[in-house]
Amino acid sequence: MRRTVFNEDHEAFRETLRAFIEAEVVPVYDEWFADGIVPRDFYYKLAELGVFGIRVDEEFGGAGIDSYKFEAVMYEETARAGVQFGGSGVHVLLGLPYIKMLATDEQKKRFLPKFVSGEEMWALAMTEPGTGSDLAGMKTTAKLSEDGSHYVLNGSKTFITGGVHADRVIVCARTDAPSAEDRRHGISLFAVDTKSEGYSIGRKLDKLGLKTSDTAELAFVDVKVPVEDLLGEENKGFYYLGHNLASERWGIAFGAYAQAKAAVRFAKEYVQDRTVFGKPVASFQNTKFELAACQAEVDAAEAVADRALEALDAGELTPAEAASAKLFCTEVAHRVIDRCLQLHGGYGFMNEYPIARLYADNRVNRIYGGTSEIMKSIIAKDMGL
């Protein structure tokens, strides 16, 4: 089936990105994997490549292209190579939409040039030790000072991707108590400078997968946040979070599809090279049937991911459609990657093979950005159930 989602510009970017990955990432990726983090300097290389500024207006140093399709190419190419770019995905996919949607002109002038250059890396801090999918239950507070010049931030966050290298973190905190009618009332968003006194990074979390992505615990003890760093209006944070969840969930869906596609490629190459009982593993009927079934599932996931991408670019991707795409693509990736690992036999369990890393990396897709169970609830509600 012929894809229509990408044009010549996207394919030219794909060639450039593929060459960059082969030259700058593949030779050192094993070191990053062992260290459990991408070097901070690598983000400056990504900035030089222009990946941070694609959707940023030209006046702030970006390319001014209002499309997620170049990010989609990055998902495909990193998966194809079996690598990750650390926390940079959060910087672009999660951080940028909030700046574009909520920042004042003054804030954009302060934030966006450094965002594009990689001088300031951004992360998003929503989850707390006691609150995952139930964001309305967050306990972190931000109290306005008596003179009205700053907020005093107290609390903690966990599972914050990009949290170690981040220079700015969008922190969700309570500026007012929830009302009896609406538990979601009272949450606000702040662009917190990580160099602020009282701000600290706890453990760099040891994860099952996504080993090169720095995920951390954060703590705030009387952190002074200037009122100029409030994003949007007070107490409307939950609405802002919900508005941007569609793009986040599309990103997870597309990334999962790209991983499934890469898994089929890895498995195909392996079974063609591997010999068992004097014959290539690819020559056995079971191998052919397994890969054929996987390819059919990848084709379906590609169609769903592409459709969601087109809707996102058009500003028409609904929360239910994003949830459906995430649910479908992540479940497909789970099945496909598992079957492709099986075709590798014992070698599929070795981290030196990209299929093993894919298997571990993929598992979180059905958890973060809203669990599969939450996605089903959203879809069911949209169905009137």
XYZ file of C-alpha atoms in Angstrom:
385
model
C 0.000 0.000 0.000
C 1.347 3.401 -0.979
C 1.728 5.905 1.842
C 0.711 9.488 1.204
C 1.543 11.056 4.547
C 5.110 12.126 3.663
C 6.399 14.316 0.824
C 9.840 14.980 -0.688
C 10.854 17.323 2.150
C 10.145 14.642 4.728
C 12.094 12.043 2.763
C 15.050 14.401 2.393
C 14.984 14.931 6.152
C 14.827 11.162 6.591
C 18.031 10.705 4.580
C 19.808 13.401 6.580
C 18.623 11.971 9.885
C 19.554 8.412 8.926
C 23.096 9.512 8.057
C 23.322 11.461 11.320
C 22.249 8.430 13.351
C 24.759 6.186 11.614
C 27.592 8.656 12.171
C 26.819 10.159 15.588
C 24.688 7.643 17.478
C 25.235 4.028 16.416
C 29.014 3.966 17.121
C 28.534 5.145 20.739
C 25.073 3.834 21.570
C 26.307 0.863 23.564
C 28.171 3.279 25.855
C 25.039 5.356 26.343
C 23.060 2.205 27.065
C 25.572 1.087 29.688
C 25.686 4.552 31.279
C 21.899 4.826 31.296
C 21.929 8.352 29.909
C 22.648 10.360 26.761
C 25.489 12.901 27.096
C 24.201 16.454 27.502
C 26.384 17.614 24.594
C 24.462 15.339 22.239
C 21.465 17.650 22.492
C 23.519 20.462 20.994
C 24.155 18.221 17.981
C 20.427 17.615 17.622
C 19.895 21.363 17.838
C 22.454 21.952 15.086
C 20.573 19.428 12.981
C 17.515 21.625 13.435
C 15.218 19.069 15.070
C 14.294 21.280 18.039
C 13.137 24.200 15.923
C 11.013 22.607 13.229
C 7.698 23.731 14.779
C 9.078 26.954 16.293
C 8.362 30.277 14.569
C 11.162 31.745 12.478
C 11.393 34.887 14.626
C 12.672 32.686 17.454
C 15.183 30.767 15.347
C 12.964 27.926 14.169
C 11.771 26.723 10.785
C 8.146 27.731 11.337
C 6.709 24.455 10.008
C 3.443 23.693 11.766
C 3.535 19.924 11.349
C 4.344 16.827 13.376
C 5.431 14.865 10.308
C 9.130 15.495 10.785
C 8.815 14.148 14.322
C 7.081 11.106 12.852
C 10.126 10.558 10.634
C 12.326 10.711 13.746
C 10.240 8.022 15.426
C 10.672 5.758 12.411
C 14.381 6.338 11.967
C 15.377 5.915 15.602
C 13.334 2.711 15.802
C 14.839 1.481 12.544
C 18.328 1.907 13.974
C 17.370 0.483 17.373
C 18.388 3.657 19.222
C 16.846 6.379 21.400
C 17.604 10.102 21.633
C 17.244 10.254 25.419
C 14.915 12.896 26.819
C 14.884 15.028 23.685
C 11.527 13.609 22.630
C 9.917 15.098 25.731
C 11.627 18.423 25.000
C 9.879 18.672 21.625
C 6.706 16.605 21.903
C 5.674 17.611 25.440
C 7.452 20.855 26.224
C 6.911 22.804 23.014
C 3.077 22.580 22.793
C 2.725 24.205 26.207
C 5.082 27.037 25.310
C 3.320 27.662 22.002
C -0.146 27.493 23.543
C 0.382 29.303 26.847
C 3.487 31.497 26.787
C 3.130 35.245 26.558
C 5.099 37.168 23.946
C 7.644 38.054 26.627
C 7.969 34.429 27.689
C 8.382 33.225 24.111
C 11.216 35.706 23.597
C 12.905 34.372 26.744
C 12.256 30.677 26.233
C 12.142 29.752 22.568
C 15.607 30.819 21.261
C 17.253 28.746 24.022
C 14.779 25.927 23.370
C 15.798 25.794 19.700
C 19.536 25.993 20.408
C 19.441 23.244 23.043
C 20.763 25.662 25.659
C 17.626 25.016 27.713
C 16.194 21.504 27.653
C 12.605 21.141 28.839
C 10.705 18.411 30.668
C 7.169 18.018 31.996
C 6.489 17.089 35.629
C 2.977 15.798 36.271
C 3.240 12.424 38.027
C 3.735 12.192 41.778
C 4.584 9.183 43.965
C 0.925 8.849 44.969
C -0.765 10.048 41.773
C -0.370 8.501 38.335
C -3.390 8.561 36.060
C -5.365 10.487 38.727
C -3.737 13.871 38.126
C -6.445 15.673 40.096
C -5.012 14.037 43.202
C -1.641 15.807 43.007
C -0.280 17.263 46.270
C 2.509 19.596 45.075
C 1.592 23.180 45.958
C 2.519 26.654 44.753
C 1.517 29.464 47.112
C 1.614 33.088 45.999
C 3.880 35.219 48.187
C 2.450 38.105 50.192
C 3.990 40.702 47.897
C 2.731 38.861 44.812
C 6.175 38.665 43.207
C 6.612 34.895 43.240
C 5.118 31.528 44.102
C 6.599 29.184 46.709
C 6.729 25.655 45.330
C 6.738 22.579 47.587
C 6.306 18.905 46.774
C 7.767 16.135 44.659
C 7.415 14.456 41.285
C 8.497 11.085 39.928
C 8.958 9.277 36.592
C 10.031 12.563 34.986
C 11.572 11.795 31.603
C 14.419 14.152 30.794
C 14.529 15.163 34.452
C 18.291 14.822 34.901
C 19.359 17.031 31.999
C 16.409 19.448 32.091
C 17.091 23.165 32.449
C 13.410 24.092 32.604
C 10.616 21.883 33.875
C 6.920 22.549 33.427
C 5.716 21.713 36.922
C 2.047 21.076 37.667
C 1.116 22.295 41.130
C -1.920 23.238 43.169
C -2.518 26.966 43.528
C -5.971 26.418 44.984
C -7.877 23.609 46.678
C -10.166 21.441 44.545
C -13.783 22.508 44.645
C -16.638 20.276 45.754
C -17.952 20.299 42.200
C -14.632 19.790 40.409
C -11.571 17.973 41.775
C -9.597 19.223 38.787
C -9.882 22.875 39.782
C -6.854 24.587 41.274
C -3.951 23.219 39.222
C -1.517 25.612 37.548
C 1.567 25.226 35.369
C 4.969 26.799 35.958
C 8.154 26.957 33.850
C 10.574 26.249 36.688
C 14.283 26.989 36.370
C 16.102 23.883 37.610
C 18.925 26.029 39.012
C 16.529 27.551 41.557
C 17.403 27.211 45.235
C 15.432 24.377 46.829
C 15.048 22.482 43.553
C 16.752 19.079 43.636
C 17.070 15.983 41.501
C 16.698 12.709 43.348
C 17.408 9.283 41.965
C 17.973 8.693 38.272
C 15.510 5.838 38.080
C 16.654 2.382 36.980
C 14.063 1.335 34.408
C 13.234 -1.898 32.620
C 13.622 -0.198 29.248
C 14.391 3.187 27.666
C 17.785 2.928 29.292
C 19.278 5.980 27.591
C 16.392 8.214 28.644
C 17.115 10.029 31.900
C 14.109 9.550 34.167
C 14.264 11.111 37.600
C 12.604 12.012 40.850
C 12.327 15.732 41.565
C 11.838 17.560 44.863
C 10.870 21.160 45.605
C 11.492 22.770 48.992
C 10.369 26.406 49.154
C 11.394 26.990 45.542
C 10.722 30.586 44.534
C 9.108 30.745 41.094
C 8.712 34.280 39.673
C 5.136 35.143 38.692
C 6.561 35.796 35.221
C 7.093 32.024 34.909
C 3.433 31.068 35.347
C 2.247 29.447 32.106
C -1.286 30.404 31.170
C -3.860 31.327 33.799
C -3.969 30.241 37.400
C -6.057 27.156 38.221
C -6.616 26.162 34.584
C -3.730 23.696 34.394
C -5.875 20.582 34.214
C -7.621 21.933 31.109
C -4.250 22.713 29.506
C -2.976 19.211 30.292
C -6.044 17.628 28.754
C -5.732 19.782 25.641
C -2.194 18.583 24.929
C -2.720 14.920 25.799
C -3.905 14.190 22.258
C -0.515 15.059 20.745
C 1.310 13.156 23.491
C -0.780 10.049 22.905
C -0.322 10.321 19.151
C 3.440 10.382 19.753
C 3.278 7.213 21.830
C 1.065 5.538 19.219
C 3.341 6.459 16.335
C 6.451 5.498 18.238
C 4.949 2.096 19.068
C 4.016 1.471 15.430
C 7.562 2.421 14.388
C 8.993 -0.026 16.930
C 6.771 -2.820 15.605
C 7.878 -2.079 12.054
C 11.522 -2.160 13.133
C 10.979 -5.449 14.969
C 9.772 -7.126 11.776
C 12.848 -5.823 9.966
C 15.191 -7.114 12.672
C 13.484 -10.519 12.738
C 13.490 -10.857 8.952
C 17.210 -10.132 8.764
C 17.955 -12.525 11.602
C 15.997 -15.512 10.271
C 17.546 -15.094 6.821
C 21.038 -15.286 8.307
C 20.463 -17.861 11.050
C 20.776 -21.547 10.101
C 19.061 -24.388 11.997
C 19.143 -28.080 10.995
C 21.138 -27.093 7.932
C 18.534 -24.609 6.661
C 17.881 -20.892 7.125
C 15.269 -20.256 9.803
C 13.442 -18.188 7.190
C 12.801 -21.310 5.114
C 10.464 -22.869 7.703
C 6.751 -22.389 7.186
C 6.200 -21.300 10.781
C 8.705 -18.487 10.336
C 7.027 -17.287 7.160
C 3.566 -17.411 8.725
C 4.683 -15.588 11.876
C 6.376 -12.775 9.973
C 3.493 -12.509 7.517
C 1.032 -12.139 10.395
C 3.281 -9.543 12.029
C 3.580 -7.601 8.788
C -0.203 -7.508 8.408
C -0.534 -6.077 11.921
C 2.166 -3.482 11.220
C 0.355 -2.442 8.026
C -2.823 -1.874 10.028
C -0.986 0.067 12.752
C 0.726 2.209 10.132
C -2.646 3.169 8.674
C -4.006 4.087 12.110
C -0.863 6.043 13.051
C -0.832 7.911 9.722
C -4.526 8.781 9.984
C -3.994 10.140 13.493
C -0.990 12.140 12.251
C -3.028 13.780 9.505
C -5.780 14.622 11.986
C -3.238 16.050 14.443
C -1.680 18.272 11.786
C -5.153 19.491 10.811
C -5.964 20.291 14.444
C -8.779 17.747 14.393
C -7.461 14.850 16.490
C -9.989 14.304 19.280
C -9.135 12.863 22.698
C -11.062 9.688 21.876
C -9.322 9.276 18.508
C -5.919 9.775 20.136
C -6.824 7.231 22.807
C -7.953 4.753 20.156
C -4.737 5.176 18.163
C -2.609 4.759 21.286
C -4.512 1.690 22.437
C -4.390 -0.023 19.047
C -0.810 0.762 18.088
C 0.678 -0.080 21.489
C -1.196 -3.381 21.683
C -0.081 -4.274 18.137
C 3.517 -3.416 18.992
C 3.329 -5.580 22.109
C 2.210 -8.619 20.101
C 4.518 -8.077 17.133
C 7.694 -7.424 19.108
C 7.065 -10.447 21.316
C 6.635 -12.728 18.281
C 9.700 -11.271 16.567
C 11.774 -11.838 19.692
C 10.588 -15.472 19.737
C 11.960 -15.935 16.238
C 15.375 -14.910 17.521
C 15.394 -17.786 20.002
C 17.833 -17.381 22.881
C 19.640 -14.528 21.174
C 16.462 -12.481 21.406
C 17.021 -12.346 25.162
C 20.460 -10.759 24.784
C 20.707 -6.977 25.059
C 23.317 -6.915 22.313
C 20.470 -7.608 19.880
C 18.170 -4.650 19.153
C 15.064 -6.838 19.432
C 15.744 -7.355 23.164
C 16.035 -3.620 23.739
C 12.898 -3.000 21.708
C 11.032 -5.527 23.837
C 11.959 -3.699 27.029
C 11.502 -0.198 25.581
C 8.069 -0.994 24.214
C 6.518 -2.197 27.463
C 6.012 1.268 28.930
C 3.928 2.398 25.944
C 0.860 0.767 27.457
C 1.442 2.601 30.740
C 2.636 6.174 30.284
C 0.554 8.873 28.669
C -2.416 7.066 30.231
C -2.665 3.306 30.668
C -4.467 1.072 28.174
C -7.280 0.818 30.701
C -7.640 4.614 30.788
C -7.667 4.649 26.964
C -10.527 2.149 26.969
C -12.447 4.308 29.442
C -12.034 7.367 27.215
C -13.158 5.477 24.132
C -16.126 3.939 25.942
C -17.234 7.357 27.205
C -17.041 8.737 23.665
C -19.259 5.844 22.576
C -21.864 6.943 25.086
C -21.241 3.993 27.391
